Short mmCIF file of C-alpha atoms in Angstrom, two decimals:
data_model
loop_
_atom_site.label_atom_id
_atom_site.label_comp_id
_atom_site.label_asym_id
_atom_site.label_seq_id
_atom_site.Cartn_x
_atom_site.Cartn_y
_atom_site.Cartn_z
CA MET A 1 -29.17 54.42 -50.06
CA ARG A 2 -28.55 51.13 -51.80
CA ILE A 3 -25.77 50.25 -49.39
CA THR A 4 -28.01 50.97 -46.39
CA SER A 5 -30.79 48.76 -47.66
CA ASP A 6 -28.32 46.00 -48.45
CA THR A 7 -26.81 46.35 -44.99
CA GLU A 8 -30.26 46.37 -43.44
CA CYS A 9 -31.17 43.36 -45.50
CA ALA A 10 -28.03 41.55 -44.41
CA ALA A 11 -28.63 42.46 -40.77
CA LEU A 12 -32.22 41.20 -40.99
CA THR A 13 -31.12 37.95 -42.59
CA HIS A 14 -28.43 37.56 -39.93
CA ASP A 15 -30.93 38.17 -37.11
CA LEU A 16 -33.48 35.76 -38.57
CA LEU A 17 -30.82 33.13 -39.12
CA LYS A 18 -29.49 33.64 -35.59
CA GLY A 19 -32.93 33.28 -34.06
CA LYS A 20 -33.69 30.14 -36.05
CA CYS A 21 -30.31 28.63 -35.31
CA ARG A 22 -30.59 29.26 -31.57
CA PHE A 23 -34.05 27.77 -31.52
CA ILE A 24 -32.96 24.68 -33.45
CA ALA A 25 -29.87 24.17 -31.25
CA ASN A 26 -31.87 24.57 -28.03
CA TYR A 27 -34.62 22.29 -29.33
CA ALA A 28 -32.17 19.54 -30.27
CA ALA A 29 -30.37 19.90 -26.93
CA ALA A 30 -33.68 19.62 -25.03
CA LEU A 31 -34.56 16.44 -26.94
CA LEU A 32 -31.09 14.99 -26.28
CA GLY A 33 -31.39 15.84 -22.60
CA CYS A 34 -34.73 14.08 -22.20
CA GLY A 35 -33.37 10.83 -23.63
CA ALA A 36 -34.67 10.86 -27.19
CA THR A 37 -32.96 8.69 -29.78
CA CYS A 38 -30.65 10.51 -32.19
CA ILE A 39 -32.70 9.55 -35.23
CA ARG A 40 -35.78 11.18 -33.70
CA ILE A 41 -33.83 14.38 -33.05
CA GLU A 42 -32.55 14.38 -36.64
CA LYS A 43 -35.98 13.88 -38.19
CA ASN A 44 -37.67 16.49 -36.01
CA VAL A 45 -34.95 19.08 -36.68
CA LYS A 46 -35.08 18.39 -40.43
CA ARG A 47 -38.85 18.96 -40.40
CA ILE A 48 -38.43 22.25 -38.49
CA ALA A 49 -35.62 23.44 -40.76
CA GLU A 50 -37.70 22.79 -43.88
CA THR A 51 -40.54 24.89 -42.47
CA PHE A 52 -38.19 27.71 -41.45
CA GLY A 53 -36.68 27.72 -44.95
CA VAL A 54 -33.12 26.98 -43.89
CA HIS A 55 -30.61 24.19 -44.35
CA VAL A 56 -29.31 22.72 -41.12
CA ASP A 57 -26.24 20.59 -40.40
CA MET A 58 -26.26 19.18 -36.92
CA THR A 59 -23.56 17.46 -34.90
CA LEU A 60 -24.95 15.38 -32.03
CA LEU A 61 -22.31 14.84 -29.39
CA PRO A 62 -22.93 13.10 -26.06
CA SER A 63 -23.18 16.34 -24.06
CA HIS A 64 -23.43 19.03 -26.76
CA VAL A 65 -25.36 19.88 -29.88
CA ILE A 66 -23.75 22.00 -32.61
CA ALA A 67 -26.14 23.35 -35.21
CA VAL A 68 -25.00 25.14 -38.37
CA VAL A 69 -27.80 26.88 -40.23
CA TRP A 70 -27.53 28.14 -43.82
CA ASP A 71 -30.08 30.19 -45.72
CA MET A 72 -31.61 28.63 -48.83
CA ASP A 73 -28.98 29.97 -51.32
CA TYR A 74 -26.05 29.05 -49.07
CA THR A 75 -24.90 32.66 -48.79
CA HIS A 76 -25.23 33.30 -45.05
CA SER A 77 -24.71 30.93 -42.17
CA TYR A 78 -24.89 30.94 -38.41
CA ASN A 79 -23.74 28.31 -35.96
CA CYS A 80 -24.73 27.74 -32.39
CA GLN A 81 -23.83 25.26 -29.70
CA SER A 82 -26.17 24.17 -26.97
CA LYS A 83 -25.86 21.96 -23.91
CA PRO A 84 -28.75 19.72 -22.86
CA ILE A 85 -30.50 20.79 -19.67
CA GLY A 86 -31.49 18.05 -17.26
CA GLY A 87 -30.29 14.47 -17.58
CA ALA A 88 -33.31 12.42 -16.53
CA ILE A 89 -35.33 10.48 -19.11
CA ASP A 90 -38.59 12.30 -19.74
CA PHE A 91 -40.97 10.76 -22.25
CA SER A 92 -43.62 13.45 -21.73
CA ARG A 93 -41.18 16.12 -22.84
CA ASN A 94 -40.09 13.93 -25.75
CA ILE A 95 -43.73 13.60 -26.89
CA ALA A 96 -44.44 17.32 -26.44
CA LEU A 97 -41.32 18.35 -28.38
CA SER A 98 -42.09 15.93 -31.23
CA LYS A 99 -45.64 17.30 -31.33
CA LEU A 100 -44.20 20.82 -31.47
CA SER A 101 -42.15 19.94 -34.54
CA TRP A 102 -45.31 18.75 -36.32
CA GLN A 103 -47.17 21.90 -35.19
CA ILE A 104 -44.38 24.05 -36.64
CA ALA A 105 -44.52 22.12 -39.90
CA GLU A 106 -48.31 22.12 -40.29
CA ASP A 107 -49.29 25.48 -38.79
CA LYS A 108 -46.21 27.15 -40.33
CA LEU A 109 -45.20 28.77 -37.04
CA ASN A 110 -42.38 31.33 -37.08
CA TYR A 111 -39.43 30.80 -34.78
CA VAL A 112 -40.59 33.36 -32.19
CA ASP A 113 -43.95 31.61 -31.62
CA ALA A 114 -42.21 28.25 -31.69
CA ALA A 115 -39.71 29.44 -29.06
CA GLY A 116 -42.63 30.57 -26.88
CA LYS A 117 -44.30 27.15 -27.08
CA PHE A 118 -40.90 25.53 -26.48
CA GLU A 119 -40.43 27.48 -23.22
CA GLN A 120 -43.91 26.37 -22.09
CA ILE A 121 -42.98 22.73 -22.67
CA LEU A 122 -39.78 23.07 -20.64
CA LEU A 123 -41.71 24.51 -17.69
CA LYS A 124 -44.06 21.52 -17.32
CA PRO A 125 -43.39 19.62 -14.08
CA ARG A 126 -42.79 15.88 -13.82
CA LEU A 127 -45.25 13.35 -12.37
CA ASN A 128 -46.01 13.61 -8.65
CA LYS A 129 -43.00 12.08 -6.87
CA TRP A 130 -45.10 10.18 -4.31
CA LEU A 131 -47.04 8.54 -7.13
CA VAL A 132 -43.79 7.54 -8.82
CA LEU A 133 -42.49 6.17 -5.50
CA THR A 134 -45.62 4.04 -5.00
CA LEU A 135 -45.73 2.76 -8.56
CA THR A 136 -42.01 1.91 -8.55
CA SER A 137 -42.28 0.00 -5.28
CA ILE A 138 -45.23 -1.99 -6.62
CA ALA A 139 -43.37 -2.56 -9.89
CA ASN A 140 -40.25 -3.93 -8.21
CA ALA A 141 -42.36 -6.12 -5.95
CA SER A 142 -44.12 -7.50 -9.06
CA PHE A 143 -40.69 -8.10 -10.51
CA CYS A 144 -39.85 -10.28 -7.52
CA ARG A 145 -43.06 -12.25 -8.06
CA LEU A 146 -42.20 -12.68 -11.76
CA PHE A 147 -38.87 -14.23 -10.79
CA GLY A 148 -40.78 -16.71 -8.63
CA GLY A 149 -40.52 -15.18 -5.16
CA ASP A 150 -43.05 -16.07 -2.49
CA PHE A 151 -45.32 -13.37 -1.05
CA ASN A 152 -43.08 -12.66 1.94
CA ALA A 153 -40.20 -11.96 -0.43
CA VAL A 154 -42.52 -9.67 -2.39
CA GLY A 155 -43.28 -7.75 0.81
CA ILE A 156 -39.59 -7.44 1.65
CA VAL A 157 -38.83 -6.11 -1.83
CA LEU A 158 -41.74 -3.65 -1.59
CA PHE A 159 -40.32 -2.18 1.61
CA ALA A 160 -36.74 -2.25 0.27
CA THR A 161 -37.72 -0.40 -2.93
CA LEU A 162 -39.79 2.13 -0.97
CA LEU A 163 -36.88 3.17 1.19
CA GLY A 164 -34.25 2.80 -1.53
CA PHE A 165 -36.17 4.91 -4.03
CA LEU A 166 -36.95 7.50 -1.35
CA VAL A 167 -33.21 7.81 -0.65
CA LYS A 168 -32.59 8.21 -4.39
CA GLN A 169 -35.27 10.92 -4.72
CA VAL A 170 -34.00 12.88 -1.72
CA MET A 171 -30.36 12.70 -2.84
CA LEU A 172 -31.17 13.68 -6.44
CA GLU A 173 -33.20 16.66 -5.22
CA ASP A 174 -30.05 17.80 -3.41
CA LYS A 175 -28.20 17.56 -6.74
CA ILE A 176 -25.85 14.85 -5.46
CA ASP A 177 -24.05 13.02 -8.27
CA VAL A 178 -26.24 10.27 -9.70
CA ARG A 179 -23.51 7.64 -9.33
CA ILE A 180 -23.10 8.19 -5.59
CA THR A 181 -26.89 8.27 -5.30
CA THR A 182 -27.11 4.89 -7.02
CA VAL A 183 -24.51 3.36 -4.70
CA ALA A 184 -26.28 4.69 -1.59
CA SER A 185 -29.72 3.67 -2.82
CA ALA A 186 -28.55 0.17 -3.77
CA PHE A 187 -26.85 -0.18 -0.40
CA VAL A 188 -30.03 0.69 1.51
CA ALA A 189 -32.22 -1.50 -0.70
CA SER A 190 -29.89 -4.50 -0.40
CA VAL A 191 -29.61 -4.19 3.40
CA ILE A 192 -33.40 -4.36 3.63
CA GLY A 193 -33.51 -7.04 0.94
CA ALA A 194 -31.29 -9.19 3.15
CA SER A 195 -33.99 -9.38 5.80
CA GLY A 196 -35.22 -12.62 4.24
CA TYR A 197 -32.02 -14.27 5.43
CA LEU A 198 -31.80 -12.28 8.66
CA PHE A 199 -35.27 -12.89 10.05
CA GLY A 200 -35.98 -16.14 8.23
CA ILE A 201 -39.37 -14.91 7.05
CA SER A 202 -39.11 -15.88 3.40
CA GLY A 203 -38.84 -19.16 1.57
CA THR A 204 -36.93 -17.52 -1.28
CA PRO A 205 -34.57 -15.05 0.43
CA GLU A 206 -32.07 -15.03 -2.44
CA LEU A 207 -34.75 -13.70 -4.81
CA ALA A 208 -35.69 -10.98 -2.32
CA LEU A 209 -32.05 -9.87 -2.11
CA GLY A 210 -31.48 -10.12 -5.84
CA THR A 211 -34.56 -8.22 -6.97
CA SER A 212 -34.46 -5.54 -4.27
CA VAL A 213 -32.02 -3.40 -6.31
CA LEU A 214 -33.41 -3.99 -9.79
CA PHE A 215 -35.35 -0.70 -9.82
CA LEU A 216 -32.00 1.07 -10.24
CA VAL A 217 -30.99 -0.73 -13.44
CA PRO A 218 -30.74 1.92 -16.21
CA GLY A 219 -32.67 -0.04 -18.84
CA ILE A 220 -33.66 2.81 -21.14
CA PRO A 221 -30.12 4.14 -21.76
CA TYR A 222 -29.14 0.63 -22.92
CA ILE A 223 -32.04 0.51 -25.37
CA ASN A 224 -31.40 4.08 -26.56
CA SER A 225 -27.76 3.21 -27.20
CA GLY A 226 -28.90 0.26 -29.34
CA SER A 227 -31.15 2.52 -31.38
CA ASP A 228 -28.32 5.03 -31.90
CA LEU A 229 -26.06 2.18 -33.00
CA PHE A 230 -28.50 1.21 -35.78
CA ALA A 231 -28.83 4.82 -36.86
CA GLY A 232 -25.06 5.18 -37.16
CA HIS A 233 -24.59 7.62 -34.28
CA TYR A 234 -21.75 5.62 -32.78
CA LEU A 235 -20.46 8.35 -30.49
CA CYS A 236 -23.81 8.90 -28.80
CA SER A 237 -24.41 5.17 -28.70
CA MET A 238 -21.11 4.47 -26.94
CA SER A 239 -21.55 7.37 -24.54
CA ARG A 240 -25.04 6.23 -23.51
CA PHE A 241 -23.82 2.65 -23.20
CA ILE A 242 -20.84 3.62 -21.01
CA GLN A 243 -23.06 5.83 -18.86
CA ALA A 244 -25.45 2.90 -18.35
CA VAL A 245 -22.56 0.51 -17.58
CA ILE A 246 -21.17 2.92 -14.97
CA LEU A 247 -24.57 3.12 -13.27
CA THR A 248 -24.80 -0.68 -13.32
CA ILE A 249 -21.35 -0.93 -11.71
CA CYS A 250 -22.40 1.58 -9.03
CA LEU A 251 -25.51 -0.50 -8.41
CA SER A 252 -23.36 -3.63 -8.00
CA LEU A 253 -21.04 -1.77 -5.63
CA GLY A 254 -23.96 -0.78 -3.45
CA LEU A 255 -25.32 -4.31 -3.54
CA CYS A 256 -21.93 -5.80 -2.61
CA GLY A 257 -21.57 -3.26 0.21
CA GLY A 258 -24.95 -4.19 1.60
CA MET A 259 -24.23 -7.89 1.35
CA LEU A 260 -20.83 -7.47 3.01
CA LEU A 261 -22.36 -5.51 5.88
CA MET A 262 -25.02 -8.16 6.40
CA GLN A 263 -22.32 -10.83 6.05
CA MET A 264 -24.24 -12.60 3.33
CA LYS A 265 -22.50 -15.34 1.47
CA PHE A 266 -23.14 -15.03 -2.26
CA PHE A 267 -26.22 -16.86 -3.44
CA MET B 1 -23.85 -13.21 15.65
CA THR B 2 -27.36 -12.90 14.19
CA THR B 3 -28.36 -10.44 16.96
CA HIS B 4 -25.41 -8.27 15.98
CA LEU B 5 -26.55 -8.35 12.34
CA ILE B 6 -30.15 -7.54 13.26
CA PHE B 7 -28.88 -4.61 15.30
CA THR B 8 -26.83 -3.42 12.29
CA TRP B 9 -29.94 -3.78 10.10
CA PHE B 10 -32.04 -1.60 12.42
CA LEU B 11 -29.15 0.86 12.69
CA VAL B 12 -28.96 1.30 8.90
CA ILE B 13 -32.72 1.76 8.57
CA GLY B 14 -32.75 4.15 11.51
CA PHE B 15 -29.95 6.24 9.98
CA VAL B 16 -31.72 6.41 6.64
CA VAL B 17 -35.11 7.36 8.10
CA ILE B 18 -33.65 9.95 10.45
CA GLY B 19 -31.45 11.33 7.66
CA ILE B 20 -34.42 11.75 5.31
CA LEU B 21 -36.55 13.33 8.06
CA ALA B 22 -33.75 15.72 9.01
CA ARG B 23 -33.26 16.70 5.35
CA CYS B 24 -37.00 17.33 4.94
CA ILE B 25 -37.14 19.41 8.12
CA VAL B 26 -34.13 21.53 7.10
CA ARG B 27 -35.64 22.08 3.65
CA PHE B 28 -39.04 22.96 5.13
CA ASN B 29 -37.43 25.50 7.48
CA LYS B 30 -35.61 27.16 4.58
CA THR B 31 -38.78 27.55 2.48
CA THR B 32 -40.83 29.08 5.32
CA ASN B 33 -38.22 31.83 5.64
CA HIS B 34 -39.01 33.19 2.19
CA TYR B 35 -40.19 36.77 1.94
CA ARG B 36 -42.55 37.92 -0.76
CA VAL B 37 -41.28 41.15 -2.22
CA VAL B 38 -42.73 43.26 -4.99
CA GLY B 39 -39.79 44.22 -7.18
CA PHE B 40 -39.22 47.35 -9.24
CA GLU B 41 -41.22 46.15 -12.21
CA GLY B 42 -44.13 45.19 -9.98
CA LYS B 43 -43.25 41.49 -10.33
CA GLU B 44 -43.25 39.29 -7.23
CA ASP B 45 -39.91 37.87 -6.28
CA PHE B 46 -38.84 35.26 -3.74
CA PHE B 47 -35.51 35.31 -2.00
CA GLU B 48 -34.00 33.25 0.77
CA TYR B 49 -33.54 34.74 4.17
CA ASP B 50 -30.64 33.21 6.07
CA ASP B 51 -30.68 33.75 9.83
CA ASP B 52 -26.94 33.34 10.20
CA ASP B 53 -25.74 35.54 7.43
CA ASN B 54 -26.71 39.13 6.86
CA ASP B 55 -24.64 39.67 3.70
CA ASP B 56 -26.22 41.30 0.70
CA GLU B 57 -25.12 38.32 -1.36
CA ASN B 58 -28.13 36.43 0.01
CA TYR B 59 -30.46 38.68 -1.88
CA LYS B 60 -31.05 38.01 -5.59
CA MET C 1 -56.77 -24.41 -16.41
CA GLU C 2 -53.74 -24.09 -14.15
CA ILE C 3 -51.63 -23.11 -17.15
CA LEU C 4 -54.07 -20.33 -17.98
CA PHE C 5 -54.03 -19.10 -14.39
CA GLU C 6 -50.22 -19.02 -14.39
CA ILE C 7 -50.12 -17.10 -17.67
CA LEU C 8 -52.70 -14.59 -16.39
CA GLN C 9 -50.72 -14.11 -13.19
CA ASP C 10 -47.56 -13.54 -15.24
CA MET C 11 -49.37 -11.00 -17.41
CA LEU C 12 -50.75 -9.13 -14.40
CA PHE C 13 -47.40 -8.77 -12.64
CA ALA C 14 -45.58 -7.88 -15.85
CA ALA C 15 -48.18 -5.15 -16.51
CA MET C 16 -47.70 -3.74 -13.00
CA ALA C 17 -43.92 -3.79 -13.43
CA ALA C 18 -44.15 -2.05 -16.81
CA ILE C 19 -46.38 0.71 -15.41
CA GLY C 20 -44.01 1.31 -12.50
CA PHE C 21 -40.93 1.57 -14.69
CA ALA C 22 -42.84 3.80 -17.10
CA SER C 23 -43.65 6.19 -14.27
CA ILE C 24 -39.92 6.59 -13.47
CA SER C 25 -39.39 7.83 -17.04
CA ASN C 26 -42.29 10.28 -16.74
CA THR C 27 -44.57 8.61 -19.28
CA PRO C 28 -47.94 10.37 -19.58
CA PHE C 29 -50.98 8.54 -18.19
CA SER C 30 -52.54 8.16 -21.64
CA ALA C 31 -49.59 6.01 -22.72
CA MET C 32 -49.38 3.92 -19.56
CA LYS C 33 -52.20 1.57 -20.48
CA TYR C 34 -50.36 0.64 -23.68
CA CYS C 35 -47.17 0.09 -21.62
CA ALA C 36 -49.09 -2.28 -19.39
CA LEU C 37 -50.62 -4.14 -22.32
CA LEU C 38 -47.34 -4.51 -24.20
CA GLY C 39 -45.46 -5.51 -21.03
CA ALA C 40 -48.07 -8.16 -20.26
CA VAL C 41 -48.09 -9.54 -23.80
CA GLY C 42 -44.31 -9.59 -24.18
CA HIS C 43 -43.48 -11.13 -20.83
CA SER C 44 -46.20 -13.77 -21.03
CA MET C 45 -45.01 -14.73 -24.52
CA ARG C 46 -41.49 -15.22 -23.16
CA PHE C 47 -42.87 -17.19 -20.19
CA VAL C 48 -44.92 -19.49 -22.42
CA MET C 49 -42.04 -20.04 -24.84
CA MET C 50 -39.54 -20.83 -22.09
CA THR C 51 -41.74 -22.90 -19.79
CA TYR C 52 -44.04 -24.81 -22.13
CA LEU C 53 -42.19 -24.82 -25.46
CA GLY C 54 -38.66 -25.18 -24.06
CA VAL C 55 -37.22 -22.34 -26.13
CA HIS C 56 -33.83 -20.94 -25.03
CA ILE C 57 -34.02 -17.64 -23.14
CA ILE C 58 -32.09 -15.72 -25.80
CA ILE C 59 -34.43 -16.66 -28.62
CA ALA C 60 -37.54 -16.33 -26.46
CA ALA C 61 -36.55 -12.85 -25.26
CA ALA C 62 -35.72 -11.69 -28.80
CA ILE C 63 -39.04 -12.94 -30.19
CA ALA C 64 -40.98 -11.38 -27.31
CA ALA C 65 -39.16 -8.05 -27.80
CA LEU C 66 -39.92 -8.18 -31.52
CA ALA C 67 -43.59 -8.75 -30.71
CA ILE C 68 -43.56 -5.75 -28.38
CA GLY C 69 -41.84 -3.62 -31.02
CA ILE C 70 -44.30 -4.62 -33.75
CA LEU C 71 -47.37 -4.15 -31.53
CA ALA C 72 -46.18 -0.69 -30.46
CA ILE C 73 -46.34 0.60 -34.04
CA PRO C 74 -50.16 0.56 -34.55
CA PHE C 75 -50.72 1.87 -31.02
CA ALA C 76 -48.43 4.87 -31.54
CA PRO C 77 -50.75 7.01 -33.74
CA LYS C 78 -53.71 6.06 -31.50
CA ALA C 79 -51.98 7.39 -28.37
CA LYS C 80 -50.29 10.24 -30.28
CA CYS C 81 -46.95 9.15 -28.80
CA PRO C 82 -43.76 7.82 -30.36
CA PRO C 83 -43.78 4.00 -30.19
CA GLU C 84 -40.66 3.90 -28.02
CA THR C 85 -42.69 5.63 -25.27
CA PHE C 86 -44.52 2.39 -24.55
CA SER C 87 -42.22 -0.23 -25.99
CA TYR C 88 -39.11 0.69 -23.96
CA PRO C 89 -40.76 0.53 -20.50
CA ALA C 90 -42.61 -2.63 -21.56
CA LEU C 91 -39.24 -4.26 -22.24
CA LEU C 92 -37.83 -3.54 -18.78
CA PRO C 93 -39.56 -6.41 -16.90
CA MET C 94 -37.73 -8.82 -19.23
CA ILE C 95 -34.21 -7.72 -18.30
CA PRO C 96 -32.38 -10.83 -16.96
CA GLY C 97 -31.24 -9.66 -13.54
CA MET C 98 -30.31 -13.06 -12.09
CA TYR C 99 -27.82 -13.82 -14.87
CA ALA C 100 -26.09 -10.50 -14.24
CA TYR C 101 -25.83 -11.21 -10.51
CA ARG C 102 -24.41 -14.69 -11.08
CA ALA C 103 -21.87 -13.20 -13.49
CA VAL C 104 -20.72 -10.64 -10.90
CA GLN C 105 -20.69 -13.35 -8.23
CA GLY C 106 -18.56 -15.54 -10.51
CA LEU C 107 -16.16 -12.63 -11.07
CA VAL C 108 -15.72 -11.96 -7.35
CA MET C 109 -15.36 -15.65 -6.46
CA CYS C 110 -12.83 -16.39 -9.19
CA LEU C 111 -10.72 -13.38 -8.19
CA SER C 112 -10.69 -14.53 -4.58
CA SER C 113 -9.82 -18.15 -5.40
CA SER C 114 -6.32 -19.56 -5.04
CA GLU C 115 -6.46 -22.84 -6.98
CA GLU C 116 -6.63 -23.12 -10.72
CA SER C 117 -9.56 -25.56 -10.75
CA VAL C 118 -11.68 -23.36 -8.48
CA PHE C 119 -10.74 -20.32 -10.57
CA ASP C 120 -11.67 -22.18 -13.77
CA HIS C 121 -15.05 -23.17 -12.35
CA TYR C 122 -16.01 -19.63 -11.34
CA PHE C 123 -14.52 -18.19 -14.53
CA TYR C 124 -16.78 -20.53 -16.51
CA LEU C 125 -19.80 -19.44 -14.44
CA MET C 126 -18.96 -15.77 -14.90
CA ASN C 127 -18.56 -16.14 -18.67
CA PHE C 128 -21.63 -18.29 -19.16
CA ASN C 129 -23.92 -16.03 -17.16
CA GLY C 130 -22.31 -12.81 -18.40
CA LEU C 131 -22.50 -13.77 -22.08
CA THR C 132 -26.10 -14.99 -21.73
CA CYS C 133 -27.07 -11.71 -20.08
CA ILE C 134 -25.32 -9.56 -22.70
CA ILE C 135 -26.75 -11.50 -25.64
CA VAL C 136 -30.27 -11.54 -24.19
CA VAL C 137 -30.15 -7.75 -23.75
CA ALA C 138 -28.69 -7.31 -27.26
CA GLY C 139 -31.44 -9.53 -28.71
CA MET C 140 -34.14 -7.57 -26.91
CA VAL C 141 -32.73 -4.22 -28.05
CA LEU C 142 -32.55 -5.49 -31.63
CA GLY C 143 -36.09 -6.86 -31.47
CA VAL C 144 -37.64 -3.67 -30.15
CA THR C 145 -35.69 -1.23 -32.34
CA LEU C 146 -36.06 -3.04 -35.67
CA PRO C 147 -39.82 -2.36 -36.14
CA ILE C 148 -39.26 1.36 -35.46
CA PHE C 149 -36.76 1.53 -38.32
CA VAL C 150 -38.81 -0.68 -40.63
CA PHE C 151 -42.02 1.30 -40.12
CA LYS C 152 -40.23 4.66 -40.15
CA HIS C 153 -43.14 6.57 -41.60
CA ILE C 154 -45.57 5.59 -38.83
CA SER C 155 -42.98 5.82 -36.02
CA PHE C 156 -41.93 9.36 -36.80
CA SER C 157 -45.35 10.80 -37.56
CA ALA C 158 -47.18 9.39 -34.55
CA THR C 159 -47.34 12.75 -32.73
CA ARG C 160 -48.88 14.47 -35.74
CA GLU C 161 -52.35 15.91 -35.22
CA ILE C 162 -54.57 14.55 -37.98
CA ILE C 163 -57.38 17.00 -38.65
CA ASN C 164 -60.34 15.29 -40.29
CA ASP C 165 -62.14 17.52 -42.77
#
C-alpha cells in the first residue's frame, strides 16, 4: 500500500515535472526563434519557473534550448531539448510571449492552461504581406531621400524595392534558403537601381544604386548580438553576428552581380 | 552598348515578373484542387489532389 | 526657417523608414507610432549634430542611439511592449550604408590592382570606410542597449498588465 502510493506520488511528480519542463523548453525555443534577446528569455523563464514551483537551469545555444527542471527539494529532475520553430524576427510574438509569462506569474496559471495559451500565440498570423511590401518600399525610398537623393532616385528605389522585396517574399514562401533569396533579391534590386545610370533620369544615380538594396540589411540580428554580448551570452551573440555577416555578404554578392551585369563602374 | 544594356535590363525585369506570375499561377492551381473531406472523427480535412500521380502517398 | 524645414523633412523621412522596417519585423500597429517618433527624433538629432554642430559621425550616431534607447524606456509600459520593439527598428534608418559600400568597393579595387601605390590607396579607403562603419554600428548598438540594462526593472516588466484597484 505504502509502496503504491509512493510510486504513484513519484509518477505524478515525474509527469508534472515533465509537463512543466516541456512547456518551459518550448517557450524558450519559441522566444529564441522569434529573435528575442537572451536576457529576455532568461528573465521570462525564471518568472515562469518561480510560479510553477520548480528550479530551472537553461542552456541557450544558437539553434537549441536545453532546459533542466528540478523540483523544489532537488530530488527529481527532468530535462528537455527544444529547437526553435521559424527563423524570422517577430516582435508581435515576442510581446505576446512576454505577456504570457506575466499572466502565468500573476494569475498563477498551471502549465496545461499556459500551454493552451502558448499554442494560441503560435497560431497568430503575421502582418498582411502586401502591407509589408508597400511599407518597406516606401521606407527604402525614404532612406534614399535621407541620403540626399533627388526625387527621381527616390522613385527608382521605390520600384527597385517593390520588385526586390516581392522576389524575396515569393522565394521565402517556397522555403528557399534565405541566403540564396538574399542574393537573388539584391541582384534584382540592384539591376533596377542601376536605371539611374542607364536611362539618365536621375541627378544622383549612385545613391539610387546604393540604397536600392538596403532593405535587405539584417539590422536587428546585429543589435540582438550586441545585447547578448552585454548579457554574457557569447555563443548566441557570435552566432547571431555571423548569421548577420553572412546575409550582408550575400547582399553584397547580389549587388556586385547586378552591377557587373549592368557594366557599372564602382561609384 | 547602352541599347544592349537597356535590353538586358528589360530582360531581367521581364524574367522576374514572368517568374513571379508563373509561381503564383502554379500555386493557385494547386490550392483549387483541394477536396474537402469529413474525416472519421467528423473533422474537416484538406488534402492535395495531384492530377499526375494517383498514389496513395498523396493523401494525408 | 530653412534649417527648420530641413530638420522637419529629415524627421518625416526617418519616421517613414522606421515604420517600414518595423513592419518587416512584424511589429504590432500600436507600437509603430512610437517607432516612427523615436526614428524621427534619433535621426534628426544625428542630422543636426553632424550638419550644424560638426560632430563626427561616430559620436553623433552613438549619442542619437542613446537618446533613442533612453526615450524608449518610458514609452514601453505605455505601449505594453518591450522597449526593444520600438528602439531597434528606430535605429535602422541610421545604419551607415554608404561607408559599407565604399569599404567593399575598396576591397575589390585593391585586390584587382597591380601596383603597390594603387593597392595602398584602395587599402586605405577600405580600412577607413570599413572601420568607420563598424565603429558607428558598435556605437549605436551600445547606445541603444545600455538603457535597457540600466533600467532593467522597467524594461522587463513592460508587458505586465497593471490592474488598478
